[in-house]
Short mmCIF file of C-alpha atoms in Angstrom, two decimals:
data_model
loop_
_atom_site.label_atom_id
_atom_site.label_comp_id
_atom_site.label_asym_id
_atom_site.label_seq_id
_atom_site.Cartn_x
_atom_site.Cartn_y
_atom_site.Cartn_z
CA MET O 1 -51.23 -1.43 8.64
CA THR O 2 -50.59 1.50 10.96
CA GLU O 3 -48.16 4.67 10.66
CA THR O 4 -45.43 2.93 11.61
CA GLY O 5 -45.90 0.00 8.92
CA PHE O 6 -46.87 -2.96 11.58
CA GLN O 7 -50.27 -4.64 11.78
CA ALA O 8 -51.63 -4.28 15.00
CA GLU O 9 -52.01 -7.66 15.56
CA ALA O 10 -48.35 -8.91 15.14
CA LEU O 11 -47.46 -6.71 17.91
CA PRO O 12 -46.43 -8.31 21.72
CA VAL O 13 -49.63 -8.12 23.74
CA ASP O 14 -47.65 -8.71 26.91
CA PRO O 15 -44.69 -6.57 27.41
CA PRO O 16 -41.50 -7.87 26.70
CA VAL O 17 -39.02 -9.43 29.03
CA VAL O 18 -36.32 -7.13 30.42
CA ALA O 19 -32.80 -8.99 31.35
CA PRO O 20 -31.75 -7.97 35.09
CA SER O 21 -29.57 -5.44 35.37
CA ASN O 22 -26.75 -7.08 36.72
CA ALA O 23 -26.94 -10.01 33.78
CA VAL O 24 -23.64 -10.45 32.13
CA GLY O 25 -23.49 -10.06 28.12
CA HIS O 26 -20.43 -11.19 26.07
CA ASP O 27 -17.50 -8.58 26.77
CA LEU O 28 -16.69 -7.34 23.11
CA MET O 29 -13.56 -5.81 24.14
CA SER O 30 -12.52 -9.47 25.65
CA LYS O 31 -10.71 -10.57 22.34
CA PHE O 32 -7.86 -7.49 23.37
CA ASP O 33 -6.95 -8.98 26.82
CA PRO O 34 -3.73 -11.23 25.48
CA LEU O 35 -2.49 -7.97 23.71
CA ILE O 36 -3.24 -5.97 27.10
CA ALA O 37 -1.52 -8.90 28.86
CA GLU O 38 1.41 -8.35 26.75
CA ARG O 39 1.33 -4.72 26.78
CA GLN O 40 1.46 -5.33 30.72
CA ALA O 41 4.20 -7.61 30.97
CA LEU O 42 6.55 -5.96 29.04
CA LEU O 43 5.93 -2.43 31.12
CA ASP O 44 6.50 -4.46 33.91
CA SER O 45 9.72 -5.69 32.64
CA GLY O 46 10.86 -1.92 33.60
CA VAL O 47 10.81 -1.20 29.50
CA THR O 48 9.81 2.30 27.74
CA ASP O 49 6.61 1.22 25.74
CA PRO O 50 7.64 1.61 22.31
CA PHE O 51 4.70 2.21 21.19
CA ALA O 52 3.67 5.39 23.46
CA ILE O 53 6.57 7.65 22.94
CA VAL O 54 5.98 11.31 23.32
CA MET O 55 7.86 14.05 21.69
CA GLU O 56 8.20 16.39 24.49
CA GLN O 57 9.55 19.03 22.23
CA VAL O 58 10.62 18.92 18.52
CA LYS O 59 14.14 20.95 17.75
CA SER O 60 14.76 20.02 14.05
CA PRO O 61 14.17 17.60 11.52
CA THR O 62 16.38 15.38 13.43
CA GLU O 63 16.30 16.16 17.03
CA ALA O 64 13.83 16.44 19.99
CA VAL O 65 13.62 15.74 23.70
CA ILE O 66 11.83 12.81 24.69
CA LYS O 67 11.60 11.71 28.41
CA GLY O 68 13.11 15.28 29.29
CA ARG O 69 16.37 13.68 26.79
CA ASP O 70 18.24 15.34 23.51
CA THR O 71 17.62 12.60 21.45
CA ILE O 72 18.51 12.08 17.86
CA LEU O 73 15.64 11.51 15.08
CA LEU O 74 16.02 8.33 13.26
CA GLY O 75 12.39 7.03 12.40
CA THR O 76 10.20 9.62 11.37
CA TYR O 77 9.56 8.98 7.99
CA ASN O 78 11.06 13.03 7.37
CA TYR O 79 13.09 12.15 4.43
CA MET O 80 13.31 15.31 3.16
CA GLY O 81 13.36 17.26 6.32
CA MET O 82 11.09 19.69 5.30
CA THR O 83 9.00 20.23 8.44
CA PHE O 84 11.21 23.35 9.51
CA ASP O 85 11.44 24.70 6.04
CA ALA O 86 10.98 28.65 6.46
CA ASP O 87 8.91 29.28 3.59
CA VAL O 88 6.86 25.56 4.58
CA ILE O 89 5.91 27.06 7.68
CA ALA O 90 5.56 30.54 6.91
CA ALA O 91 2.56 29.52 3.73
CA GLY O 92 0.87 27.71 6.76
CA LYS O 93 0.58 30.86 9.44
CA ALA O 94 -0.33 32.82 6.22
CA ALA O 95 -3.65 30.29 5.74
CA LEU O 96 -4.47 30.08 9.14
CA ASP O 97 -4.56 34.15 9.57
CA GLU O 98 -6.76 34.35 5.97
CA PHE O 99 -9.20 31.41 6.48
CA GLY O 100 -8.86 30.30 10.01
CA SER O 101 -8.59 26.96 11.37
CA GLY O 102 -10.47 24.20 9.80
CA THR O 103 -12.98 23.95 6.66
CA ASN O 104 -16.02 21.80 8.72
CA GLY O 105 -17.28 20.52 6.09
CA SER O 106 -16.28 17.56 3.31
CA ARG O 107 -14.72 18.79 -0.44
CA MET O 108 -17.99 17.83 -1.55
CA LEU O 109 -19.74 21.19 0.45
CA ASN O 110 -18.06 24.02 1.37
CA GLY O 111 -14.52 21.84 2.68
CA THR O 112 -12.55 23.00 -0.45
CA PHE O 113 -10.46 26.28 -0.30
CA GLN O 114 -8.16 27.98 -2.70
CA ASP O 115 -5.54 26.14 -0.84
CA HIS O 116 -6.98 23.06 -2.03
CA MET O 117 -6.69 24.13 -5.60
CA GLU O 118 -3.29 25.23 -4.80
CA VAL O 119 -1.82 21.56 -3.76
CA GLU O 120 -3.93 19.82 -6.31
CA GLN O 121 -1.95 21.82 -8.95
CA ALA O 122 1.06 21.51 -6.82
CA LEU O 123 0.78 17.91 -7.86
CA ARG O 124 0.08 18.27 -11.06
CA ASP O 125 3.21 20.32 -11.47
CA PHE O 126 5.76 17.91 -9.77
CA TYR O 127 3.96 14.65 -11.37
CA GLY O 128 3.42 16.19 -14.81
CA THR O 129 -0.41 14.67 -14.67
CA SER O 130 -3.07 16.00 -15.79
CA GLY O 131 -5.17 14.58 -12.70
CA ALA O 132 -5.32 15.22 -8.71
CA ILE O 133 -7.05 14.54 -5.92
CA VAL O 134 -6.68 15.25 -2.33
CA PHE O 135 -6.81 12.99 0.44
CA SER O 136 -7.05 13.37 4.23
CA THR O 137 -4.24 10.93 4.59
CA GLY O 138 -2.40 8.12 3.13
CA TYR O 139 -4.21 5.86 4.24
CA MET O 140 -7.61 7.14 2.78
CA ALA O 141 -6.30 7.42 -0.27
CA ASN O 142 -5.26 3.84 -0.66
CA LEU O 143 -8.92 3.24 0.63
CA GLY O 144 -10.82 5.39 -1.39
CA MET O 145 -8.88 4.78 -4.54
CA ILE O 146 -8.34 0.46 -4.67
CA SER O 147 -12.28 0.56 -3.18
CA THR O 148 -13.90 2.74 -5.75
CA LEU O 149 -11.68 1.50 -8.67
CA VAL O 150 -12.26 -2.05 -8.73
CA GLY O 151 -15.87 -3.33 -7.98
CA LYS O 152 -17.98 -7.05 -7.94
CA GLY O 153 -16.65 -9.23 -10.36
CA GLU O 154 -13.69 -7.76 -10.90
CA TYR O 155 -10.08 -8.35 -9.58
CA VAL O 156 -7.85 -6.60 -7.49
CA ILE O 157 -4.12 -8.01 -7.45
CA LEU O 158 -1.45 -6.92 -4.64
CA ASP O 159 1.98 -8.35 -3.72
CA ALA O 160 1.54 -9.93 0.14
CA ASP O 161 3.79 -7.25 1.72
CA SER O 162 1.52 -5.08 1.01
CA HIS O 163 0.28 -2.05 3.29
CA ALA O 164 -2.59 -2.30 5.99
CA SER O 165 -3.88 0.30 3.94
CA ILE O 166 -4.02 -1.56 0.56
CA TYR O 167 -5.17 -4.34 2.38
CA ASP O 168 -8.12 -2.51 3.98
CA GLY O 169 -9.23 -0.53 0.15
CA CYS O 170 -9.44 -4.65 -0.85
CA LYS O 171 -11.71 -5.44 2.09
CA GLN O 172 -13.80 -2.32 1.56
CA GLY O 173 -14.68 -2.81 -1.90
CA ASN O 174 -16.45 -5.95 -3.37
CA ALA O 175 -13.61 -6.88 -5.99
CA GLU O 176 -12.04 -10.71 -5.93
CA ILE O 177 -8.63 -10.52 -4.40
CA VAL O 178 -5.39 -11.98 -5.64
CA ARG O 179 -1.89 -12.17 -3.67
CA PHE O 180 1.45 -12.80 -5.11
CA ARG O 181 5.16 -13.68 -3.29
CA HIS O 182 6.78 -10.49 -2.66
CA ASN O 183 8.35 -8.55 -5.03
CA SER O 184 8.02 -12.38 -7.11
CA VAL O 185 7.29 -11.10 -11.44
CA GLU O 186 6.99 -14.87 -11.91
CA ASP O 187 4.24 -15.31 -9.14
CA LEU O 188 1.98 -12.19 -10.73
CA ASP O 189 2.49 -13.35 -14.21
CA LYS O 190 0.85 -16.82 -12.69
CA ARG O 191 -1.87 -15.35 -10.91
CA LEU O 192 -2.85 -12.91 -13.48
CA GLY O 193 -2.42 -16.00 -16.34
CA ARG O 194 -5.32 -17.39 -14.49
CA LEU O 195 -8.07 -14.39 -14.31
CA PRO O 196 -10.80 -14.14 -16.90
CA LYS O 197 -9.46 -11.83 -20.14
CA ASP O 198 -12.07 -10.02 -20.10
CA ALA O 199 -12.64 -9.04 -16.52
CA GLY O 200 -11.40 -6.12 -15.08
CA LYS O 201 -8.27 -6.16 -13.27
CA LEU O 202 -5.88 -3.84 -10.92
CA VAL O 203 -2.64 -4.63 -10.16
CA VAL O 204 -1.43 -2.78 -6.81
CA LEU O 205 2.20 -2.19 -6.12
CA GLU O 206 4.77 -0.18 -3.76
CA GLY O 207 7.90 1.36 -5.56
CA VAL O 208 9.60 0.83 -1.60
CA TYR O 209 8.11 -1.33 0.87
CA SER O 210 8.28 0.37 4.33
CA MET O 211 9.00 -2.23 6.81
CA LEU O 212 12.32 -3.60 5.35
CA GLY O 213 13.00 -0.55 2.86
CA ASP O 214 13.31 -3.09 -0.08
CA ILE O 215 12.08 -1.87 -3.59
CA ALA O 216 9.62 -3.54 -5.96
CA PRO O 217 10.86 -4.47 -8.77
CA LEU O 218 8.26 -2.30 -10.75
CA LYS O 219 9.42 -2.40 -14.65
CA GLU O 220 9.59 -6.29 -15.06
CA MET O 221 5.92 -6.23 -13.11
CA VAL O 222 3.91 -3.52 -15.25
CA ALA O 223 5.09 -5.06 -18.43
CA VAL O 224 3.31 -8.37 -16.84
CA ALA O 225 0.54 -6.58 -15.85
CA LYS O 226 -0.13 -4.51 -19.36
CA LYS O 227 0.38 -8.27 -20.94
CA HIS O 228 -2.81 -9.24 -18.87
CA GLY O 229 -4.71 -6.30 -19.59
CA ALA O 230 -4.44 -5.24 -15.86
CA MET O 231 -4.16 -1.46 -14.91
CA VAL O 232 -1.60 -0.52 -12.35
CA LEU O 233 -1.66 1.40 -8.97
CA SER O 234 1.88 2.40 -7.50
CA ASP O 235 2.22 3.83 -4.19
CA GLU O 236 4.97 5.87 -3.62
CA ALA O 237 4.73 7.15 -0.26
CA HIS O 238 8.28 6.35 0.86
CA SER O 239 9.68 7.10 -2.21
CA MET O 240 8.66 10.66 -3.47
CA GLY O 241 10.76 13.16 -3.10
CA PHE O 242 14.16 11.27 -3.44
CA PHE O 243 13.94 8.53 -6.53
CA GLY O 244 14.24 9.19 -10.23
CA PRO O 245 15.25 12.91 -11.92
CA ASN O 246 12.04 14.61 -10.68
CA GLY O 247 11.63 12.98 -7.35
CA ARG O 248 8.44 11.62 -8.38
CA GLY O 249 9.18 7.94 -6.93
CA VAL O 250 10.45 4.22 -8.51
CA TYR O 251 8.29 4.17 -10.84
CA GLU O 252 10.48 7.31 -12.43
CA ASP O 253 13.55 6.11 -11.53
CA GLN O 254 12.82 2.33 -13.32
CA GLY O 255 11.65 4.34 -16.21
CA LEU O 256 7.85 4.09 -16.25
CA GLY O 257 6.12 7.17 -16.94
CA GLY O 258 3.44 7.14 -18.31
CA GLU O 259 3.36 3.29 -17.80
CA VAL O 260 1.87 3.80 -14.50
CA ASP O 261 -2.11 4.62 -13.98
CA PHE O 262 -2.33 5.95 -11.00
CA VAL O 263 0.42 7.00 -8.24
CA VAL O 264 -1.01 7.10 -4.80
CA GLY O 265 1.12 9.57 -2.10
CA THR O 266 1.66 10.70 1.03
CA PHE O 267 2.17 14.18 2.62
CA SER O 268 3.73 13.11 5.91
CA LYS O 269 6.43 11.83 4.29
CA SER O 270 8.66 13.47 2.30
CA VAL O 271 6.15 16.66 2.13
CA GLY O 272 6.14 16.87 5.93
CA THR O 273 2.94 17.25 6.87
CA VAL O 274 -0.21 15.43 6.57
CA GLY O 275 -2.87 14.16 3.77
CA GLY O 276 -2.90 11.97 0.97
CA PHE O 277 -3.32 11.75 -3.02
CA CYS O 278 -3.29 9.79 -6.02
CA VAL O 279 -2.41 11.36 -9.61
CA SER O 280 -3.41 10.18 -12.65
CA ASP O 281 -3.79 10.97 -16.59
CA HIS O 282 -6.72 8.78 -17.26
CA PRO O 283 -9.14 11.29 -18.97
CA LYS O 284 -12.02 9.91 -16.89
CA PHE O 285 -10.15 10.60 -13.56
CA GLU O 286 -12.01 13.46 -12.16
CA ALA O 287 -14.73 10.78 -11.76
CA ILE O 288 -13.50 9.53 -8.97
CA ARG O 289 -14.85 12.58 -6.76
CA LEU O 290 -18.00 11.97 -7.52
CA ALA O 291 -17.95 7.64 -6.35
CA CYS O 292 -15.34 7.57 -3.75
CA ARG O 293 -16.79 7.04 -0.30
CA PRO O 294 -13.63 7.56 2.13
CA TYR O 295 -13.91 11.01 -0.52
CA ILE O 296 -16.98 12.33 -0.18
CA PHE O 297 -17.72 12.02 3.69
CA THR O 298 -14.40 12.75 5.49
CA ALA O 299 -13.95 16.43 6.48
CA SER O 300 -11.74 17.92 4.09
CA LEU O 301 -7.87 18.58 5.50
CA PRO O 302 -7.57 22.48 7.54
CA PRO O 303 -6.09 25.43 4.88
CA SER O 304 -3.09 25.59 7.04
CA VAL O 305 -2.14 22.09 6.18
CA VAL O 306 -2.80 22.26 2.58
CA ALA O 307 -0.80 25.10 2.11
CA THR O 308 2.58 23.85 3.83
CA ALA O 309 1.85 20.91 1.79
CA ALA O 310 1.82 23.36 -1.62
CA ALA O 311 4.82 25.14 -0.36
CA SER O 312 6.49 22.34 0.34
CA ILE O 313 5.72 20.27 -2.88
CA ARG O 314 6.77 23.01 -4.74
CA LYS O 315 10.11 22.91 -3.32
CA LEU O 316 10.89 19.52 -3.59
CA MET O 317 10.74 19.64 -7.77
CA THR O 318 14.35 21.20 -7.28
CA ALA O 319 15.60 19.98 -4.20
CA HIS O 320 18.43 18.44 -5.92
CA ASP O 321 20.75 18.98 -3.17
CA LYS O 322 18.97 17.37 -0.69
CA ARG O 323 18.19 14.36 -2.60
CA ALA O 324 22.22 13.90 -2.46
CA ALA O 325 22.64 14.46 1.18
CA LEU O 326 19.98 11.59 1.92
CA TRP O 327 21.40 9.06 -0.27
CA ARG O 328 25.39 9.80 0.85
CA ASN O 329 23.03 9.64 4.60
CA ALA O 330 21.64 6.48 3.77
CA ARG O 331 25.02 4.83 2.40
CA MET O 332 26.64 6.03 5.00
CA LEU O 333 24.20 4.09 8.18
CA HIS O 334 23.56 1.17 5.83
CA GLY O 335 27.22 0.39 5.34
CA GLY O 336 27.99 1.75 8.45
CA LEU O 337 25.91 -0.86 10.44
CA LYS O 338 26.56 -3.78 7.53
CA ALA O 339 30.39 -3.40 8.85
CA MET O 340 29.81 -3.91 12.16
CA GLY O 341 27.83 -7.54 11.61
CA PHE O 342 24.57 -6.37 11.51
CA ARG O 343 21.79 -8.50 9.58
CA LEU O 344 20.35 -5.56 7.21
CA GLY O 345 16.66 -6.05 5.46
CA THR O 346 18.75 -5.28 2.20
CA GLU O 347 21.70 -6.09 1.14
CA GLN O 348 22.48 -2.43 -0.30
CA PRO O 349 21.11 0.99 0.67
CA ASP O 350 18.06 0.60 -1.86
CA SER O 351 16.37 3.40 0.14
CA ALA O 352 15.66 6.10 2.92
CA ILE O 353 14.81 2.75 5.23
CA ILE O 354 17.20 0.47 6.90
CA ALA O 355 15.95 -2.63 8.78
CA VAL O 356 17.89 -3.96 11.55
CA ILE O 357 16.72 -7.53 12.07
CA LEU O 358 17.14 -8.91 15.23
CA ASP O 359 16.26 -12.39 16.38
CA ASP O 360 13.71 -12.58 18.81
CA GLN O 361 11.29 -9.87 20.24
CA GLU O 362 12.99 -9.78 23.46
CA GLN O 363 16.24 -8.70 21.64
CA ALA O 364 14.69 -6.31 19.81
CA VAL O 365 13.20 -4.34 22.82
CA MET O 366 15.98 -4.54 24.69
CA MET O 367 18.06 -3.10 21.86
CA TRP O 368 15.59 -0.52 21.12
CA GLN O 369 15.59 0.29 25.26
CA ALA O 370 19.52 0.59 25.21
CA LEU O 371 19.13 3.15 22.18
CA LEU O 372 16.42 5.62 23.47
CA GLU O 373 18.25 5.98 26.92
CA ALA O 374 21.79 6.62 25.00
CA GLY O 375 19.78 9.56 22.95
CA LEU O 376 18.10 7.92 19.62
CA TYR O 377 14.78 7.17 18.75
CA VAL O 378 14.30 4.35 15.68
CA ASN O 379 10.86 2.44 15.59
CA MET O 380 10.30 -1.02 16.68
CA ALA O 381 8.73 -3.74 14.39
CA ARG O 382 7.20 -6.58 14.77
CA PRO O 383 4.06 -9.00 13.48
CA PRO O 384 1.48 -8.51 12.33
CA ALA O 385 3.41 -5.32 10.94
CA THR O 386 6.24 -7.36 9.65
CA PRO O 387 6.10 -10.61 7.74
CA ALA O 388 6.16 -13.80 10.35
CA GLY O 389 8.66 -13.78 13.12
CA THR O 390 10.45 -11.24 12.03
CA PHE O 391 11.52 -8.85 14.93
CA LEU O 392 13.46 -5.25 13.70
CA LEU O 393 13.87 -2.14 14.43
CA ARG O 394 13.52 0.42 11.54
CA CYS O 395 15.97 3.44 10.49
CA SER O 396 14.50 6.38 8.35
CA LEU O 397 16.98 8.61 7.13
CA CYS O 398 16.92 12.50 7.16
CA ALA O 399 18.73 14.49 4.23
CA GLU O 400 19.22 16.54 7.20
CA HIS O 401 21.13 14.32 9.10
CA SER O 402 24.60 15.82 9.73
CA PRO O 403 27.70 13.43 9.13
CA GLU O 404 28.05 13.77 12.61
CA GLN O 405 25.35 12.63 13.66
CA LEU O 406 25.12 9.73 12.03
CA GLU O 407 28.95 8.54 13.47
CA ARG O 408 27.02 9.41 17.31
CA VAL O 409 24.27 7.18 15.49
CA LEU O 410 26.71 4.24 14.61
CA ALA O 411 28.42 4.67 18.11
CA MET O 412 25.21 4.11 19.92
CA PHE O 413 24.11 1.01 17.79
CA ARG O 414 27.56 -0.28 18.38
CA ALA O 415 26.92 -0.27 21.98
CA ALA O 416 23.74 -1.47 22.50
CA GLY O 417 24.22 -4.75 19.91
CA GLU O 418 27.43 -5.41 21.86
CA ALA O 419 25.17 -4.87 24.47
CA THR O 420 22.11 -6.84 24.27
CA GLY O 421 24.23 -9.71 21.80
CA ALA O 422 22.80 -8.72 18.51
CA ILE O 423 26.43 -8.26 17.20
CA GLY O 424 29.83 -9.75 18.54
#
């Protein structure tokens, strides 16, 4: 053996054949040609790219400047309007002055500052749990928790309409993946019943589903999961802050405190900054820090970010007036759109998300464009983000939207709906 570990006689005698410099191999980017063509056709039609919006100036939680025009924001997930809260901004500025702009390391090395400890304590206080772990994003929280909790020979059972981060968390791990029909307690029960009784099982649910704004029957689903010996993880990203008496989410609203094993959430919605987290009362929960790759190998959040998150979370604990305002706004927008004849994702205003369902992509794009030109920004969603064949405009309410703004929003929807044939 040589020092390199290869036997000398195994090395090639003749020099390797080098391909000509002009040889063409497989272009790994060619798989994206249909997407490129579709986007180009959209741009050639004169429509603004719905997925390349630039906020030139943000004036408040509900207003921005887009393409030089004052625009009402109705698609930002800023549910509680915390992005411009004076106390939140002051906390971020103070952290910048005291700790600088970044951590330059992971939480496992030098990336834990005092504010990281403070935001995790704020989460424990907010949720009334013994454990809290903060991740760099909500996506990373699902990726990390699911891939770490469930391994080879175990099962993760998820709703067919689960968020991409949940699916990616399943792929990252080695567990068997079982899907059940969206919000079907019966199908969940049936599929759990087919699995080995002694195998480890994790049922992953979402309090509010982000496309249609519908809520899960968590109470019934958690009961079924426990009957089959499964643990439960509930993603409360779109319900934190305004569901339940303490704003903890749909699971609290449905009386499931203490019955859900893990609650995942994000800072990028009601909290008003960026980051993700998981809270739990499991006595071994801290072991996640020692085994979770998306936690161990990711740089920690900047101190200014976690400082703003901690300040926001503590204020959300008593934000009762904001919660009431958000629900009033949801009822007003849902009721107004329904009265005009729009087809909505839910019969009632189940959450702060209201989905306006359109006939096809062309109608959705034209409606979205008409609203943007009138001074209203909403999200346009299409497959694969939505169920197959579903094209919609997704509206996200904010507690800071005024009744006058929502009256203007309804007028814009009426004009755009009539112009595009979405309503008669």
